[in-house]
mmCIF file of C-alpha atoms in Angstrom:
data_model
loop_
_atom_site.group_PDB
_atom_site.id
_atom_site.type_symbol
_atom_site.label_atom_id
_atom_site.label_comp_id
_atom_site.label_asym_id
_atom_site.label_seq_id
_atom_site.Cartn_x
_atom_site.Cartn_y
_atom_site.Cartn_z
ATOM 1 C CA UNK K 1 188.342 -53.670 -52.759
ATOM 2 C CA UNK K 2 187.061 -50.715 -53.969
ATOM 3 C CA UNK K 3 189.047 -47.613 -54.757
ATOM 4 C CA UNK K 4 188.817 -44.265 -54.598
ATOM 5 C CA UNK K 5 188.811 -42.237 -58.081
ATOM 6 C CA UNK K 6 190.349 -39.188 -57.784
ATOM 7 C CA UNK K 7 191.726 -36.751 -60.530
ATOM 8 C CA UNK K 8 194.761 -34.822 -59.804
ATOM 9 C CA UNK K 9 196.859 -31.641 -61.283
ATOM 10 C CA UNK K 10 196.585 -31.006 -65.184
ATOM 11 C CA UNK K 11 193.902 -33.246 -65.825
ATOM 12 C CA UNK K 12 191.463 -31.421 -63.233
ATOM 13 C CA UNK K 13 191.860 -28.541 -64.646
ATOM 14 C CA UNK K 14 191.276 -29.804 -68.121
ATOM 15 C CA UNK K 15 188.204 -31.390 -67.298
ATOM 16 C CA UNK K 16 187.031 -28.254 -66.099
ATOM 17 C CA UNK K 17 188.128 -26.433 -68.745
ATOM 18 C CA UNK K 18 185.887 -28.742 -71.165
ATOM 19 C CA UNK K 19 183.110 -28.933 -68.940
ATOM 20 C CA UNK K 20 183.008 -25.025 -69.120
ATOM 21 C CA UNK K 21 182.852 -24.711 -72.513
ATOM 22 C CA UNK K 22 180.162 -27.080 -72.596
ATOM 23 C CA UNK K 23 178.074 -25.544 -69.915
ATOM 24 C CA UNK K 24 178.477 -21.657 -71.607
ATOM 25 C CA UNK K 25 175.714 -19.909 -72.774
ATOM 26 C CA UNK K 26 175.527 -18.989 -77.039
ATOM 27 C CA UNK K 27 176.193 -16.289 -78.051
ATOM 28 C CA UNK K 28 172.845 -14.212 -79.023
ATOM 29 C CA UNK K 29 173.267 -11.959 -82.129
ATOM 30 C CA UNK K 30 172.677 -7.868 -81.104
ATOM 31 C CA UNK K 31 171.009 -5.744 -83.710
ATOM 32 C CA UNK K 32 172.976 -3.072 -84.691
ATOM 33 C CA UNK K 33 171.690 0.253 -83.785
ATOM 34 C CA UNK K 34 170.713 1.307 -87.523
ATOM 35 C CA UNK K 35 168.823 -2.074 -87.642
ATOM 36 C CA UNK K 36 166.787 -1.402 -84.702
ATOM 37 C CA UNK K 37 166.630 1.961 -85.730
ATOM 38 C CA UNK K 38 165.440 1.412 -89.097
ATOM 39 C CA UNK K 39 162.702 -2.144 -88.175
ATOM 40 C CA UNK K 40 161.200 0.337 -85.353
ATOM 41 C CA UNK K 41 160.179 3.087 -88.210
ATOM 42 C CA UNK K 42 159.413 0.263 -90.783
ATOM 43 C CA UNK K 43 157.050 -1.020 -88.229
ATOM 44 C CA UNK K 44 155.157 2.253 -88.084
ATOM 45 C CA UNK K 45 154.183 2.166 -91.876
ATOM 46 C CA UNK K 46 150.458 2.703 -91.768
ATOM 47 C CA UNK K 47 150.377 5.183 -88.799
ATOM 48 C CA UNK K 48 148.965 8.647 -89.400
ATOM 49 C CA UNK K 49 150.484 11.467 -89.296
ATOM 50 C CA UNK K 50 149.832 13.858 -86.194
ATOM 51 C CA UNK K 51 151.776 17.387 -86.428
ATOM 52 C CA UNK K 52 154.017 17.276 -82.956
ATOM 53 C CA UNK K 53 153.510 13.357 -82.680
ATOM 54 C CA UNK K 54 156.171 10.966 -81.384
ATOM 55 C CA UNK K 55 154.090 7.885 -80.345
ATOM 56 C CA UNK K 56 152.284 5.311 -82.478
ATOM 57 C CA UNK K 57 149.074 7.449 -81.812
ATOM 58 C CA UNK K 58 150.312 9.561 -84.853
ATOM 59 C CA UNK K 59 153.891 11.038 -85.730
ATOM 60 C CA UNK K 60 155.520 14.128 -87.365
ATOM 61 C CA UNK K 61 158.650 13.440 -89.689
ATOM 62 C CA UNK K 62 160.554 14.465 -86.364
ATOM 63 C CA UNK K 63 158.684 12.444 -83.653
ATOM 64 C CA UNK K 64 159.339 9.405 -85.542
ATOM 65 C CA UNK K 65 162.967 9.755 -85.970
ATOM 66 C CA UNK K 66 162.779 10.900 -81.725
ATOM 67 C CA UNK K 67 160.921 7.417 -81.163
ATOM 68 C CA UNK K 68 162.849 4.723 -83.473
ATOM 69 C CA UNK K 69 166.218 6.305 -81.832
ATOM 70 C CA UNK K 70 164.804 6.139 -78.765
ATOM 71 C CA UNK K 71 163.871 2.047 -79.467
ATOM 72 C CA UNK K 72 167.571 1.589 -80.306
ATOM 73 C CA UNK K 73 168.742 3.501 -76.893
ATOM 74 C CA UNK K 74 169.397 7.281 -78.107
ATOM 75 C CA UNK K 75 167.852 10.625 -77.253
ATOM 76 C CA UNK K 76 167.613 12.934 -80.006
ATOM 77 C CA UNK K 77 166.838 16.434 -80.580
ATOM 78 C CA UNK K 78 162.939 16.990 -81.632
ATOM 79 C CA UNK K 79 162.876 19.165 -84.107
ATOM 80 C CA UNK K 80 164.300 18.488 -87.630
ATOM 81 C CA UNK K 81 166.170 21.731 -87.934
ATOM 82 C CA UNK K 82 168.094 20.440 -84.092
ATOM 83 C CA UNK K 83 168.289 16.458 -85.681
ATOM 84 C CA UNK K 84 170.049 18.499 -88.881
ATOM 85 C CA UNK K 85 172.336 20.684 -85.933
ATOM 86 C CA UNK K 86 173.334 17.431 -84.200
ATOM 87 C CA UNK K 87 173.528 14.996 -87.040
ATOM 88 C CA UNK K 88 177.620 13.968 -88.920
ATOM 89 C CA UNK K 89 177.261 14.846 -92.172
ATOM 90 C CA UNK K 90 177.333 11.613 -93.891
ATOM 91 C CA UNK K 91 178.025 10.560 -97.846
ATOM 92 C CA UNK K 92 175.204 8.875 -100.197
ATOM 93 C CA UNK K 93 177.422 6.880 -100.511
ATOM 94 C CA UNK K 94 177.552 5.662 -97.017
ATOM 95 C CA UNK K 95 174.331 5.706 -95.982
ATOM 96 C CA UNK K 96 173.215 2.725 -93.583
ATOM 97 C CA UNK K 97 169.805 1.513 -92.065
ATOM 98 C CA UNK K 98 168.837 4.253 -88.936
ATOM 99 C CA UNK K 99 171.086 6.947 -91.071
ATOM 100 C CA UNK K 100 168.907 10.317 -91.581
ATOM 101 C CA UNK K 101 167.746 12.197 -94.744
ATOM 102 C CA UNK K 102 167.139 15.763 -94.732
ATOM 103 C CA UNK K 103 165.213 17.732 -97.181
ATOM 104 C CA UNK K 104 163.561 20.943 -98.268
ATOM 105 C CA UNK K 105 160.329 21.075 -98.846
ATOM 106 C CA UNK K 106 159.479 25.041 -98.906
ATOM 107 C CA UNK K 107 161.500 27.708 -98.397
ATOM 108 C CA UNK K 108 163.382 26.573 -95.423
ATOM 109 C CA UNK K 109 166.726 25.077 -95.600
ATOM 110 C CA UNK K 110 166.153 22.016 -94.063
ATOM 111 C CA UNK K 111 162.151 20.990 -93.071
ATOM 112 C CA UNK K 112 161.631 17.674 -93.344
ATOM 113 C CA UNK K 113 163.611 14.362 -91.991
ATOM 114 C CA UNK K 114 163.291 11.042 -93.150
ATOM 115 C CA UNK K 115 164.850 7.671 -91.749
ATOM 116 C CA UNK K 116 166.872 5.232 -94.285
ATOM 117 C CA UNK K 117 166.100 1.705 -94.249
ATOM 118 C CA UNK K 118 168.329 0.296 -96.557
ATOM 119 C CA UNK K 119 168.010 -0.441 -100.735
ATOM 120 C CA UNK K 120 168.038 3.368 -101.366
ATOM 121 C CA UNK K 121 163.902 3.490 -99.453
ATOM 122 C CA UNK K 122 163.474 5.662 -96.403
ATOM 123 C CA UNK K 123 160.385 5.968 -93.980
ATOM 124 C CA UNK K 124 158.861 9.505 -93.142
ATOM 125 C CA UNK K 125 155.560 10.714 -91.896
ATOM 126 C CA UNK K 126 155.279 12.829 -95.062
ATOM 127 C CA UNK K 127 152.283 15.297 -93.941
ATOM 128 C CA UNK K 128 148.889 15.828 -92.094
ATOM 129 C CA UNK K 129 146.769 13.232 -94.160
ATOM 130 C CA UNK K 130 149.404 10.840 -95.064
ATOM 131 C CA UNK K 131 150.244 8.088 -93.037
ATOM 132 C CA UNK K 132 153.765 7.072 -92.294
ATOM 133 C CA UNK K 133 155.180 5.457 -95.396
ATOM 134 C CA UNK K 134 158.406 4.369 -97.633
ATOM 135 C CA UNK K 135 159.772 6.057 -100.340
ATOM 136 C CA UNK K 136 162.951 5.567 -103.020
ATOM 137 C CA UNK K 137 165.638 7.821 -102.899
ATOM 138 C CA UNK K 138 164.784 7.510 -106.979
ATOM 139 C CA UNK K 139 161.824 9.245 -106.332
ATOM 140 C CA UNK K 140 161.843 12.516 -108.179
ATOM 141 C CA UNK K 141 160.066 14.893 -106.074
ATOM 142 C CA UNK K 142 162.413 13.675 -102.895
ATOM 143 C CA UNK K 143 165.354 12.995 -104.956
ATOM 144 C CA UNK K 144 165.125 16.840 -105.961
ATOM 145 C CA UNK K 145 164.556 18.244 -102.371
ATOM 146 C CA UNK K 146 167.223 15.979 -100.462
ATOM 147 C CA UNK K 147 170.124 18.494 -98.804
ATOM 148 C CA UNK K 148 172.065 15.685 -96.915
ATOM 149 C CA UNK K 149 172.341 12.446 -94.958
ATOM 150 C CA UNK K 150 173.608 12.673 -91.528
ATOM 151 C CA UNK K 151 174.138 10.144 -88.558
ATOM 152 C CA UNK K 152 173.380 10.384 -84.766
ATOM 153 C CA UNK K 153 174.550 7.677 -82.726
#
């Protein structure tokens, strides 16, 4: 005689229950929007500098801040002195990967913009014949010229 196998109540719904936690997805880790800020600019070390640029093609100090924010998901302003105007002022202290760094370099308050990467180096496209590369924070010559660290996302 054969019978019939059925599950009733409580126990259906537990087996369910454990089947559906067996069946779900894992979880996939998100990069935080400094991080992707940050790895997009790193990943641009090597490209030249273009006055006006935003695109791997060549970059300004303000296109490539416009194009790693706009890898992580945020429009910015293009100009350094409208990042400076939108940007919280942030501590030293505080800084984290995709924070800003604003110097002057002239006469002008504020004229050139640099992205932090983390262990006190940031990465800028410094000026026409220098390609996009890292520098300390310990560096004199920016280390003398920084006016303030700011965030915008």
């Amino acid at each position: 005689m054969l019978r019939s196998s059925r599950i009733h109540g409580p126990a259906l719904l537990l087996l369910a229950l454990l089947l559906g936690g067996c069946a779900s997805a894992p979880r996939v880790h998100e990069a935080a929007p400094g991080e992707v800020i940050a790895s997009t600019a790193l990943a641009q070390v090597g490209r030249p500098y273009l006055y006006g640029g935003f695109t791997p093609e060549g970059f300004d100090c303000s296109g490539l801040v416009r194009y790693a924010y706009l890898a992580a998901g945020f429009t910015v302003p293009r100009t350094t002195e409208d990042q400076y105007s939108a940007a919280r002022r942030i501590s030293l202290r505080k800084l984290e990967p995709g924070d800003l760094l604003f110097f002057r370099i002239g006469s002008r308050e504020v004229s050139h913009v640099a992205i932090y990467a983390g262990e006190r180096r940031f990465v800028h496209a410094p000026k026409t014949g220098k390609p996009v590369e890292t520098k300390s924070l310990d560096d004199p010559y920016y280390r003398d010229r920084l006016v303030s660290a700011g965030r915008l996302y």
